[in-house]
Coordinates of C-alpha atoms (C1' of nucleotides) in Angstrom, one line a residue:
Chain A
M215 CA 7.9 -4.3 -22.1
G216 CA 4.8 -5.1 -20.6
L217 CA 3.5 -5.9 -17.3
Q218 CA 5.8 -7.4 -15.0
L219 CA 4.5 -8.7 -11.8
Y220 CA 6.3 -10.8 -8.8
N221 CA 4.6 -14.1 -8.8
S222 CA 5.0 -15.4 -4.8
L223 CA 5.0 -19.1 -6.5
S224 CA 8.1 -18.6 -9.0
R225 CA 9.6 -16.2 -6.4
R226 CA 10.2 -14.0 -9.3
K227 CA 9.0 -11.3 -11.7
E228 CA 7.2 -12.6 -14.7
E229 CA 5.6 -11.0 -17.8
F230 CA 1.8 -11.0 -17.1
K231 CA -0.1 -13.0 -19.7
P232 CA -3.8 -13.9 -19.2
L233 CA -5.1 -17.2 -20.1
Q234 CA -7.7 -15.9 -22.4
E235 CA -6.5 -12.9 -24.5
G236 CA -8.0 -9.7 -23.3
R237 CA -9.8 -11.0 -20.2
V238 CA -8.4 -11.3 -16.6
G239 CA -10.0 -13.2 -13.6
M240 CA -8.7 -11.8 -10.1
Y241 CA -9.6 -13.2 -6.9
V242 CA -8.7 -11.2 -3.7
C243 CA -9.3 -12.6 -0.3
G244 CA -11.7 -10.5 1.7
P245 CA -12.4 -9.4 5.2
T246 CA -13.9 -11.4 7.8
V247 CA -16.6 -8.8 8.9
Y248 CA -16.4 -9.1 12.6
G249 CA -15.0 -5.5 13.3
H250 CA -14.3 -2.5 11.3
A251 CA -11.7 -2.4 8.5
H252 CA -8.3 -0.9 10.1
L253 CA -5.1 0.5 8.0
G254 CA -4.0 -3.2 6.9
H255 CA -7.1 -3.6 4.8
A256 CA -6.3 -0.4 3.5
K257 CA -3.1 -1.2 2.1
S258 CA -4.1 -4.5 1.2
Y259 CA -7.1 -3.4 -0.9
V260 CA -5.8 -0.2 -2.1
S261 CA -3.0 -2.1 -3.4
F262 CA -5.0 -4.5 -5.5
D263 CA -7.2 -2.0 -6.5
V264 CA -4.5 -0.3 -8.1
L265 CA -3.8 -3.3 -9.9
V266 CA -7.3 -3.8 -11.0
R267 CA -7.7 -0.2 -12.3
Y268 CA -4.0 -0.5 -14.3
L269 CA -5.4 -3.6 -15.8
R270 CA -8.4 -1.8 -17.2
Y271 CA -6.2 0.9 -18.2
L272 CA -4.1 -1.6 -20.2
G273 CA -7.2 -2.4 -21.8
Y274 CA -8.0 -6.1 -20.1
T275 CA -11.8 -6.9 -19.6
T276 CA -11.0 -7.6 -15.6
T277 CA -13.4 -9.6 -13.6
Y278 CA -12.7 -8.8 -9.9
I279 CA -14.0 -11.0 -7.1
Q280 CA -13.4 -10.2 -3.5
N281 CA -15.0 -12.5 -1.0
I282 CA -16.8 -11.3 2.5
T283 CA -16.1 -13.9 5.0
D284 CA -19.4 -14.2 6.9
V285 CA -18.9 -17.6 8.4
G286 CA -17.1 -17.1 11.6
H287 CA -13.8 -19.0 11.8
L288 CA -11.9 -20.5 14.7
T289 CA -9.3 -18.3 16.5
D290 CA -7.4 -21.1 16.5
D291 CA -6.6 -24.2 14.7
A292 CA -7.0 -26.5 17.8
D293 CA -10.5 -28.0 18.1
E294 CA -11.7 -25.9 21.2
G295 CA -11.2 -22.5 19.3
E296 CA -13.8 -19.9 19.3
D297 CA -15.7 -18.5 16.0
K298 CA -14.6 -14.9 15.9
I299 CA -18.0 -13.9 14.3
A300 CA -20.1 -15.8 16.9
R301 CA -18.0 -14.3 20.1
E302 CA -18.9 -10.9 18.7
A303 CA -22.4 -11.5 18.4
A304 CA -22.2 -12.8 21.9
K305 CA -20.6 -9.9 23.0
E306 CA -23.3 -7.2 21.4
R307 CA -25.9 -9.7 21.8
K308 CA -26.7 -9.8 18.2
H309 CA -27.5 -12.5 15.9
P310 CA -23.8 -13.5 13.9
M311 CA -25.4 -12.7 10.4
A312 CA -26.4 -9.2 11.8
I313 CA -22.7 -8.5 13.0
A314 CA -21.8 -9.9 9.3
E315 CA -24.2 -7.6 7.7
Y316 CA -23.1 -4.5 9.9
Y317 CA -19.4 -4.7 9.4
T318 CA -19.9 -5.6 5.8
R319 CA -21.5 -2.4 5.0
S320 CA -18.9 -0.5 7.1
F321 CA -16.3 -2.5 4.9
F322 CA -17.9 -1.0 1.9
E323 CA -18.3 2.4 3.3
D324 CA -14.7 2.6 4.2
M325 CA -13.3 1.2 0.6
D326 CA -15.4 3.9 -1.0
Q327 CA -13.9 6.4 0.8
L328 CA -10.3 5.1 0.0
N329 CA -11.8 5.3 -3.7
C330 CA -11.6 1.3 -4.2
V331 CA -13.5 0.3 -7.0
R332 CA -16.1 -2.1 -5.8
P333 CA -15.4 -5.7 -6.9
D334 CA -17.4 -7.2 -9.6
I335 CA -18.9 -9.7 -7.4
S336 CA -18.5 -9.7 -3.3
P337 CA -19.5 -13.4 -2.7
R338 CA -20.4 -14.3 0.6
A339 CA -19.4 -17.4 2.3
S340 CA -22.8 -18.2 4.0
G341 CA -24.0 -18.2 0.3
H342 CA -21.8 -21.0 -0.8
I343 CA -22.1 -23.5 1.7
I344 CA -24.0 -26.0 -1.1
E345 CA -20.7 -25.7 -3.2
Q346 CA -18.2 -26.1 -0.2
I347 CA -20.1 -29.3 0.8
E348 CA -19.7 -30.2 -3.0
L349 CA -16.0 -29.8 -2.9
V350 CA -15.6 -31.6 0.5
R351 CA -17.6 -34.6 -0.9
E352 CA -15.2 -34.4 -4.1
L353 CA -12.1 -34.7 -2.2
I354 CA -13.3 -37.5 -0.3
E355 CA -14.4 -39.5 -3.2
K356 CA -11.0 -38.7 -4.8
G357 CA -9.1 -40.0 -1.7
Y358 CA -7.6 -36.7 -0.6
A359 CA -9.9 -36.3 2.6
Y360 CA -11.2 -38.4 5.6
E361 CA -14.1 -38.0 7.7
V362 CA -13.8 -38.2 11.3
N363 CA -16.6 -37.6 14.1
G364 CA -18.5 -35.6 11.8
S365 CA -15.3 -33.3 10.6
V366 CA -13.5 -33.9 7.4
Y367 CA -10.2 -33.3 7.2
F368 CA -7.5 -32.8 4.2
D369 CA -4.9 -35.6 4.1
V370 CA -2.0 -33.5 3.6
V371 CA 0.5 -36.4 2.8
K372 CA -1.5 -37.1 -0.1
F373 CA -1.1 -33.7 -2.0
K374 CA 2.5 -34.0 -3.0
D375 CA 2.9 -30.3 -3.8
Y376 CA 1.5 -29.0 -0.5
G377 CA 4.1 -26.4 0.7
K378 CA 5.3 -25.0 -2.8
L379 CA 3.9 -21.6 -2.5
S380 CA 5.1 -21.0 1.3
G381 CA 8.4 -23.0 0.6
R382 CA 7.7 -25.7 3.9
N383 CA 8.4 -29.3 3.6
I384 CA 5.7 -31.4 5.4
E385 CA 8.2 -33.6 7.5
E386 CA 9.7 -30.4 9.1
M387 CA 6.4 -28.9 9.9
V388 CA 5.1 -32.2 11.4
A389 CA 8.4 -32.0 13.6
G390 CA 7.8 -28.3 14.6
A391 CA 4.0 -28.4 15.2
R392 CA 3.5 -26.1 18.1
I393 CA -0.1 -26.9 18.8
E394 CA -1.6 -29.8 20.4
P395 CA -2.3 -32.2 17.5
S396 CA -6.1 -32.8 17.3
P397 CA -6.6 -36.4 18.1
D398 CA -9.0 -36.9 15.1
K399 CA -6.1 -36.0 12.6
K400 CA -4.3 -38.6 11.2
N401 CA -1.5 -36.3 10.8
P402 CA -0.9 -32.7 13.0
V403 CA -0.8 -30.7 9.5
D404 CA -4.0 -32.1 8.4
F405 CA -6.6 -29.2 8.1
A406 CA -10.2 -29.0 8.7
L407 CA -12.5 -28.9 5.7
W408 CA -15.5 -29.5 7.6
K409 CA -16.3 -29.0 11.3
K410 CA -18.7 -30.5 13.5
A411 CA -21.0 -28.1 15.1
E412 CA -21.7 -28.3 19.0
P413 CA -25.4 -27.8 19.6
N414 CA -25.1 -24.2 20.6
H415 CA -23.2 -23.0 17.5
I416 CA -25.7 -20.8 15.9
M417 CA -24.1 -20.6 12.3
Q418 CA -24.3 -24.6 11.3
W419 CA -25.5 -26.3 8.1
P420 CA -26.8 -29.9 7.4
S421 CA -24.3 -31.8 5.6
P422 CA -23.6 -35.4 4.5
W423 CA -21.5 -35.8 7.9
G424 CA -24.0 -34.0 10.2
A425 CA -24.4 -30.4 11.5
G426 CA -21.5 -28.4 11.0
Y427 CA -19.8 -25.5 9.3
P428 CA -17.0 -25.1 6.7
G429 CA -13.3 -24.8 7.4
W430 CA -11.9 -21.6 6.7
H431 CA -10.0 -22.2 3.6
L432 CA -12.8 -23.8 1.8
E433 CA -14.6 -20.8 0.9
C434 CA -11.9 -19.1 -1.4
S435 CA -11.3 -22.1 -3.6
V436 CA -14.9 -22.5 -4.1
M437 CA -15.8 -19.0 -4.9
A438 CA -12.8 -18.5 -6.9
M439 CA -13.5 -21.5 -9.0
K440 CA -17.5 -21.1 -9.4
Y441 CA -16.9 -17.7 -11.1
L442 CA -13.7 -17.6 -12.6
G443 CA -12.9 -21.3 -13.4
K444 CA -10.6 -23.9 -12.2
T445 CA -7.6 -21.9 -13.4
I446 CA -7.6 -18.2 -12.6
D447 CA -5.0 -15.8 -13.7
I448 CA -4.4 -13.7 -10.5
H449 CA -5.0 -14.5 -6.9
G450 CA -4.0 -11.9 -4.3
G451 CA -4.2 -11.5 -0.6
G452 CA -2.0 -10.3 2.5
L453 CA 1.4 -12.2 3.1
E454 CA 0.2 -13.5 6.2
N455 CA -2.4 -15.5 4.4
Q456 CA 0.4 -17.1 2.2
F457 CA 0.5 -20.0 4.8
P458 CA -1.5 -21.8 5.8
H459 CA -4.5 -20.2 4.0
H460 CA -3.6 -20.0 0.6
E461 CA -1.4 -23.1 0.5
C462 CA -4.3 -24.9 1.5
E463 CA -6.6 -23.5 -1.2
I464 CA -3.9 -24.6 -3.5
A465 CA -4.1 -28.1 -2.0
Q466 CA -7.8 -28.1 -2.2
S467 CA -8.5 -26.9 -5.5
E468 CA -5.5 -28.7 -7.4
A469 CA -6.6 -32.1 -5.6
A470 CA -9.9 -31.7 -6.9
N471 CA -9.4 -30.3 -10.2
G472 CA -6.1 -31.9 -11.3
V473 CA -5.0 -28.4 -12.9
P474 CA -3.4 -25.3 -11.6
F475 CA -5.3 -23.5 -9.1
V476 CA -3.6 -19.9 -9.8
V477 CA -1.3 -18.9 -12.4
T478 CA 0.1 -15.5 -10.5
W479 CA 0.1 -15.3 -6.8
L480 CA 0.4 -12.0 -5.5
H481 CA 0.9 -11.1 -1.7
N482 CA 0.9 -7.5 -0.2
N483 CA 3.3 -6.7 2.8
M484 CA 2.3 -5.6 6.2
V485 CA 1.2 -2.6 8.1
T486 CA 3.0 -2.0 11.2
V487 CA 2.2 0.6 13.6
D488 CA 5.7 2.0 15.5
G489 CA 7.5 -0.9 14.2
Q490 CA 5.0 -3.4 15.5
K491 CA 2.8 -5.6 13.5
M492 CA -0.9 -4.6 13.8
G493 CA -3.1 -7.1 14.2
K494 CA -6.9 -7.5 15.3
S495 CA -5.4 -9.8 18.3
L496 CA -2.9 -7.3 19.1
N497 CA -5.1 -4.8 19.8
N498 CA -2.7 -2.0 18.4
F499 CA -4.7 -1.5 15.4
I500 CA -6.1 1.7 13.7
T501 CA -9.5 1.4 12.0
L502 CA -9.9 3.6 9.2
K503 CA -13.0 5.5 10.6
Q504 CA -10.7 6.6 13.3
A505 CA -8.0 7.9 11.0
F506 CA -10.7 9.6 9.0
V507 CA -12.1 11.6 12.0
G508 CA -8.4 11.7 13.8
E509 CA -9.7 9.8 16.9
H510 CA -6.8 7.6 18.1
E511 CA -4.4 8.2 20.5
R512 CA -1.4 7.8 17.6
L513 CA -3.1 10.5 15.5
K514 CA -2.9 14.2 15.9
Q515 CA -5.5 15.1 13.4
A516 CA -8.3 13.6 11.1
Y517 CA -6.8 12.7 7.6
E518 CA -8.4 12.9 4.1
P519 CA -9.2 9.1 2.9
L520 CA -7.1 9.8 0.0
A521 CA -4.2 10.9 2.1
V522 CA -4.2 7.6 3.3
R523 CA -4.6 6.2 0.0
Q524 CA -1.8 8.3 -0.9
L525 CA 0.3 6.9 1.8
V526 CA -0.2 3.5 0.7
L527 CA 0.8 4.2 -3.1
N528 CA 3.9 5.9 -1.5
S529 CA 5.7 2.7 -0.9
H530 CA 5.6 -0.4 -2.9
Y531 CA 2.9 -3.3 -2.1
R532 CA 5.4 -5.8 -1.3
S533 CA 7.2 -3.1 1.2
P534 CA 6.2 -3.4 4.8
L535 CA 4.3 -0.1 5.8
D536 CA 5.3 1.7 9.1
F537 CA 2.6 3.8 9.8
S538 CA 3.4 6.8 12.1
D539 CA 1.3 10.0 12.2
A540 CA 4.4 11.9 10.6
A541 CA 4.2 9.5 7.4
L542 CA 0.5 10.4 6.9
F543 CA 1.1 14.0 7.7
A544 CA 3.6 14.0 5.0
A545 CA 1.2 12.1 2.3
N546 CA -1.6 14.3 3.3
S547 CA 0.3 17.5 2.5
G548 CA 1.6 16.1 -0.8
H549 CA -2.1 14.8 -1.5
Q550 CA -3.3 18.4 -1.2
K551 CA -0.6 20.0 -3.5
I552 CA -1.7 17.5 -6.3
T553 CA -5.1 18.4 -5.6
E554 CA -4.7 22.0 -5.7
A555 CA -2.9 21.8 -8.9
V556 CA -5.7 19.5 -10.7
K557 CA -8.3 22.1 -9.4
A558 CA -6.0 24.9 -10.6
V559 CA -6.0 23.8 -14.1
R560 CA -9.5 22.9 -14.4
K561 CA -10.3 26.4 -13.1
Q562 CA -8.3 27.9 -15.7
I563 CA -9.3 26.0 -18.7
K564 CA -12.8 27.6 -18.3
T565 CA -11.0 31.1 -19.0
A566 CA -7.9 29.9 -20.9
A567 CA -7.3 31.3 -24.3
A568 CA -8.2 29.1 -27.4
G569 CA -5.3 27.9 -29.4
E570 CA -3.2 25.2 -30.4
L571 CA -1.9 22.7 -28.1
D572 CA 1.5 23.5 -26.9
A573 CA 4.2 21.3 -29.0
D574 CA 6.7 21.2 -26.0
V575 CA 4.2 20.8 -23.8
A576 CA 2.6 17.7 -25.5
R577 CA 6.2 16.2 -25.8
Q578 CA 6.9 16.3 -21.9
L579 CA 3.2 14.9 -21.1
E580 CA 4.5 12.0 -23.4
T581 CA 7.4 11.5 -21.6
F582 CA 5.4 11.5 -18.3
K583 CA 3.1 9.0 -19.5
A584 CA 5.7 6.6 -20.6
R585 CA 7.9 7.0 -17.2
F586 CA 4.2 6.1 -15.4
E587 CA 3.7 3.2 -17.5
E588 CA 7.4 2.1 -17.2
A589 CA 7.3 2.4 -13.6
M590 CA 3.6 0.3 -13.5
N591 CA 4.8 -2.0 -15.5
D592 CA 7.6 -2.9 -13.4
D593 CA 5.6 -4.8 -10.8
L594 CA 3.3 -1.8 -9.8
N595 CA 6.1 0.5 -8.6
T596 CA 3.6 3.0 -7.3
S597 CA 6.2 5.0 -5.7
V598 CA 7.7 6.1 -9.0
A599 CA 4.6 6.3 -10.6
L600 CA 3.6 9.1 -8.0
S601 CA 6.8 10.7 -8.6
V602 CA 5.6 11.2 -12.1
L603 CA 2.8 12.8 -11.1
F604 CA 4.4 15.1 -8.9
D605 CA 6.3 16.3 -12.0
L606 CA 3.5 16.9 -13.7
V607 CA 2.2 19.1 -10.9
R608 CA 5.3 21.4 -11.2
L609 CA 5.0 21.8 -14.7
T610 CA 1.4 22.5 -14.3
N611 CA 1.9 25.1 -11.7
R612 CA 4.4 27.0 -13.8
L613 CA 2.2 27.0 -17.0
I614 CA -0.3 28.3 -14.9
E615 CA 1.8 31.1 -13.7
S616 CA 2.9 31.7 -17.2
G617 CA -0.4 31.3 -18.8
T618 CA -0.9 28.7 -22.0
T619 CA -3.9 28.0 -24.3
R620 CA -6.8 25.8 -23.1
A621 CA -6.0 22.9 -25.5
T622 CA -2.7 22.4 -23.3
L623 CA -4.5 22.8 -20.2
S624 CA -7.1 20.2 -21.2
A625 CA -4.1 18.0 -22.2
I626 CA -2.9 18.4 -18.6
D627 CA -6.3 17.9 -17.1
D628 CA -6.6 14.6 -19.1
L629 CA -3.4 13.1 -17.8
F630 CA -4.1 13.9 -14.6
T631 CA -7.4 12.1 -14.7
K632 CA -6.3 9.3 -16.5
L633 CA -3.1 8.7 -14.4
G634 CA -4.2 10.3 -11.2
G635 CA -7.7 9.7 -11.5
D636 CA -8.0 6.5 -13.3
V637 CA -5.2 4.6 -12.6
L638 CA -3.4 5.7 -8.9
G639 CA -7.2 6.7 -7.8
I640 CA -6.2 9.9 -6.0
V641 CA -7.4 12.4 -8.4
K642 CA -11.2 13.0 -8.5
N643 CA -13.3 13.3 -11.5
D644 CA -15.0 16.0 -9.8
Y645 CA -14.3 18.8 -7.0
A646 CA -17.2 20.4 -5.9
E647 CA -16.3 24.0 -4.8
A648 CA -17.6 23.4 -1.5
A649 CA -18.8 20.4 -0.4
G650 CA -22.1 20.0 1.5
G651 CA -25.2 22.2 1.8
N652 CA -24.2 24.3 4.4
D653 CA -21.3 25.5 2.5
E654 CA -22.9 27.5 0.2
A655 CA -24.1 29.7 3.2
V656 CA -20.7 29.8 4.4
G657 CA -19.1 30.6 0.9
K658 CA -21.8 33.6 1.1
L659 CA -20.6 34.6 4.5
V660 CA -17.0 34.4 4.1
G661 CA -17.5 36.4 1.0
V662 CA -18.9 39.4 2.9
L663 CA -15.9 39.0 5.2
I664 CA -13.7 39.0 2.5
D665 CA -14.9 42.3 0.8
Q666 CA -14.9 43.9 4.5
R667 CA -11.1 42.9 4.4
A668 CA -10.5 44.2 0.7
S669 CA -11.8 47.5 2.0
A670 CA -9.5 47.7 4.8
R671 CA -6.6 46.7 3.0
K672 CA -7.4 49.1 0.4
A673 CA -7.7 51.8 3.1
K674 CA -4.3 50.4 4.2
D675 CA -6.1 49.4 7.7
F676 CA -3.8 46.0 7.7
A677 CA -4.6 45.5 11.5
A678 CA -8.5 45.4 10.4
A679 CA -7.6 43.3 7.7
D680 CA -5.6 40.6 9.7
A681 CA -7.9 40.4 12.2
I682 CA -10.6 39.1 10.0
R683 CA -8.3 36.7 8.4
N684 CA -7.0 35.7 11.6
S685 CA -10.8 35.0 12.9
L686 CA -11.6 33.1 9.7
D687 CA -8.2 31.1 10.2
E688 CA -9.8 30.3 13.8
A689 CA -13.0 29.0 12.1
G690 CA -10.5 26.8 10.0
I691 CA -10.9 28.7 6.8
A692 CA -7.5 30.0 5.1
L693 CA -7.5 33.1 2.7
E694 CA -5.3 33.4 -0.3
D695 CA -4.8 36.7 -2.0
K696 CA -4.3 35.8 -5.8
P697 CA -4.0 38.1 -8.6
E698 CA -7.6 37.5 -9.4
G699 CA -8.8 38.3 -6.0
T700 CA -8.9 36.3 -2.3
Q701 CA -9.9 33.0 -2.5
W702 CA -10.6 30.9 0.6
R703 CA -10.6 27.3 1.6
W704 CA -11.2 24.8 4.4
K705 CA -7.7 24.3 5.7
Chain B
rG22 C1' 14.2 -23.7 17.2
rG23 C1' 12.6 -23.9 11.4
rC24 C1' 11.6 -20.6 7.0
rG25 C1' 11.3 -15.6 4.6
rG26 C1' 12.5 -10.3 4.8
rC27 C1' 14.3 -5.6 6.0
rG28 C1' 18.3 -1.6 7.4
rU29 C1' 19.4 4.5 1.8
rA30 C1' 19.2 12.1 4.1
rG31 C1' 15.4 15.2 10.3
rC32 C1' 10.7 11.7 8.4
rC33 C1' 8.3 8.6 4.6
rA34 C1' 10.6 6.2 0.1
rA35 C1' 12.4 4.7 -5.2
rG36 C1' 16.8 2.6 -7.0
rU37 C1' 19.5 -4.0 -6.7
rG38 C1' 26.6 -4.4 -11.0
rG39 C1' 28.9 1.3 -14.7
rU40 C1' 23.7 6.9 -17.1
rC41 C1' 24.0 6.9 -8.5
rU42 C1' 28.6 12.8 -6.7
rA43 C1' 21.3 7.9 -5.4
rA44 C1' 13.9 10.0 -7.9
rG45 C1' 10.2 11.7 -5.6
rG46 C1' 7.2 13.5 -1.1
rC47 C1' 7.1 15.8 3.8
rG48 C1' 10.0 19.1 6.8
rA49 C1' 13.8 23.0 7.2
rC50 C1' 16.3 27.0 5.3
rG51 C1' 17.5 30.9 1.4
rG52 C1' 15.4 33.6 -2.7
rU53 C1' 11.1 35.7 -6.0
rU54 C1' 6.0 37.2 -5.3
rU55 C1' 3.0 39.5 -0.9
rG56 C1' 1.1 45.2 3.0
rC57 C1' 2.5 40.7 5.7
rA58 C1' 0.9 36.0 5.2
rA59 C1' -1.1 31.5 2.3
rA60 C1' -0.2 29.2 -2.1
rA61 C1' 3.0 28.7 -6.3
rC62 C1' 7.9 28.9 -8.5
rC63 C1' 13.5 28.8 -8.1
rG64 C1' 17.5 27.1 -4.9
rU65 C1' 20.3 24.5 -0.9
rU66 C1' 19.5 20.0 2.3
rA67 C1' 22.8 11.8 1.8
rU68 C1' 30.7 11.9 -2.4
rU69 C1' 26.9 8.3 0.4
rC70 C1' 23.4 3.9 0.9
rG71 C1' 23.6 -0.7 9.3
rU72 C1' 29.2 -2.3 10.3
rC73 C1' 33.7 -4.9 8.7
rG74 C1' 35.6 -7.8 5.2
rG75 C1' 35.9 -10.2 0.2
rU76 C1' 34.6 -10.5 -5.4
rU77 C1' 35.1 -7.0 -9.6
rC78 C1' 38.2 -2.5 -14.0
rG79 C1' 33.8 -0.8 -11.2
rA80 C1' 28.9 -2.3 -5.5
rA81 C1' 23.9 0.9 -2.4
rU82 C1' 23.3 -2.9 -5.5
rC83 C1' 26.9 -9.6 -5.5
rC84 C1' 29.3 -12.8 -1.2
rG85 C1' 30.5 -13.5 4.0
rA86 C1' 30.7 -12.5 9.0
rC87 C1' 28.3 -9.5 12.7
rC88 C1' 25.0 -5.8 14.8
rG89 C1' 19.8 -4.2 15.0
rC90 C1' 14.4 -4.5 13.3
rC91 C1' 10.4 -7.2 11.3
rG92 C1' 7.2 -11.1 9.5
rC93 C1' 5.5 -16.3 9.0
rC94 C1' 5.4 -21.1 11.4
rU95 C1' -2.0 -20.2 15.7
rC96 C1' -7.0 -16.3 13.6
rC97 C1' -5.5 -11.8 11.1
rA98 C1' -5.3 -7.4 4.8

RNA sequence: GGCGGCGUAGCCAAGUGGUCUAAGGCGACGGUUUGCAAAACCGUUAUUCGUCGGUUCGAAUCCGACCGCCGCCUCCA
């Protein structure tokens, strides 16, 4: 059985079949860049990163598009809402584009840390204003949109499929509307395609309807179409974007093109902190930068970026992830265990005896690979895929203890690299013995102390030996006495 | 109020009709190893899956009620 994905549109798992043999076009809603990325971004982008990686592992040539929203959208859908980027710009006394640029760089930095592959294209909304205006014009021409006072709205009742993704119907929504309907709209559920800009609005562009800026659903439709075509294989995003954002994307795109916009819709679930939804407006979010340095009242220590990644992969992308320091700590310990095993294999390969690949081990590796693929094929069950990796860790450590051939160790390393590295992204290709220029000097100094301690131990002066070990421990360095000698590592 | 989801060991979490007396990780405990540790390995840690009923030869898995929690319906990954 091939890859099965849960399609939010059909509400069931479907066999994945790309429109074009061997090629996949995938679009994922990117961040609005007015603040540093947080744990929620990590869950979303790590989840889709693993999908991209797995598609490539399966041999699909995959084009991955993830937009950058650098045109501020309104803080609410009522007309008096504020532009988020503009608000941040005013606060920091900078140009809105400077804010967008700054947080775009910050975002890429964090995603790199999480070992997410860069999208093939990271299109900016501000760079596609012309295309957006074109789409609005087309929608007006086709009778799906209307202009009022310099703003253009999508006429929702004209698009009969509206609600098919989120399972809503227009009548109920009209009846249950909570916000004051804008007097300009024909219908309260209509949404803005183009907004008239007030004179003091910095981010504005000329258009056939006067100076203004695009509505917040428009960019994704336009950029997905431009780079991937009128119908795309996969569109991903956070669950909270299913409505209204994705529903509106469908309406705009399908009204304009007359063909299905997306074959497979994928939605990842949310991150909660202590059982509470984490959101930018709730002020309870933990940024990735805070997690990486451990500076947050809910964090007891700094955590490796890949530990955060592993925490995300420990549960399913469609399940909510309730964040806690304890959960991160556990993921971190587990990640260290995997890392240590990989390092140990690679180290022993250098000194292992030549010889045939152990047939029994080869068989087990085949089984692991099959179990891994079976799990990933089942709507990306990364939790089970991870468990296979832990089985591989146990096998590895046993073999390292008993000793085996270089070919066998290479086969193990290869599997770690493919499954843990290429697909899950939690195993690195290279582990520097000690990172950074200073560490070489540290290594020498620690080496001197290790020698002194060895002499003390030889002389059975364990008090002196332990004193050295304790001082190093306080400096954050752990010593491990192995058969081949004493090793040190940062704690 | 409308719509959707969830409740599995101390914690995280997979499993969604029989192979489940329920993966995997963390933690804890015991053992091997060690001068002592660390790391690693071996073993133990849910006869039970929110509660109560029902369907079935058979349920953690299906149905109903109840309790608790969460999300969407307004920007948000």
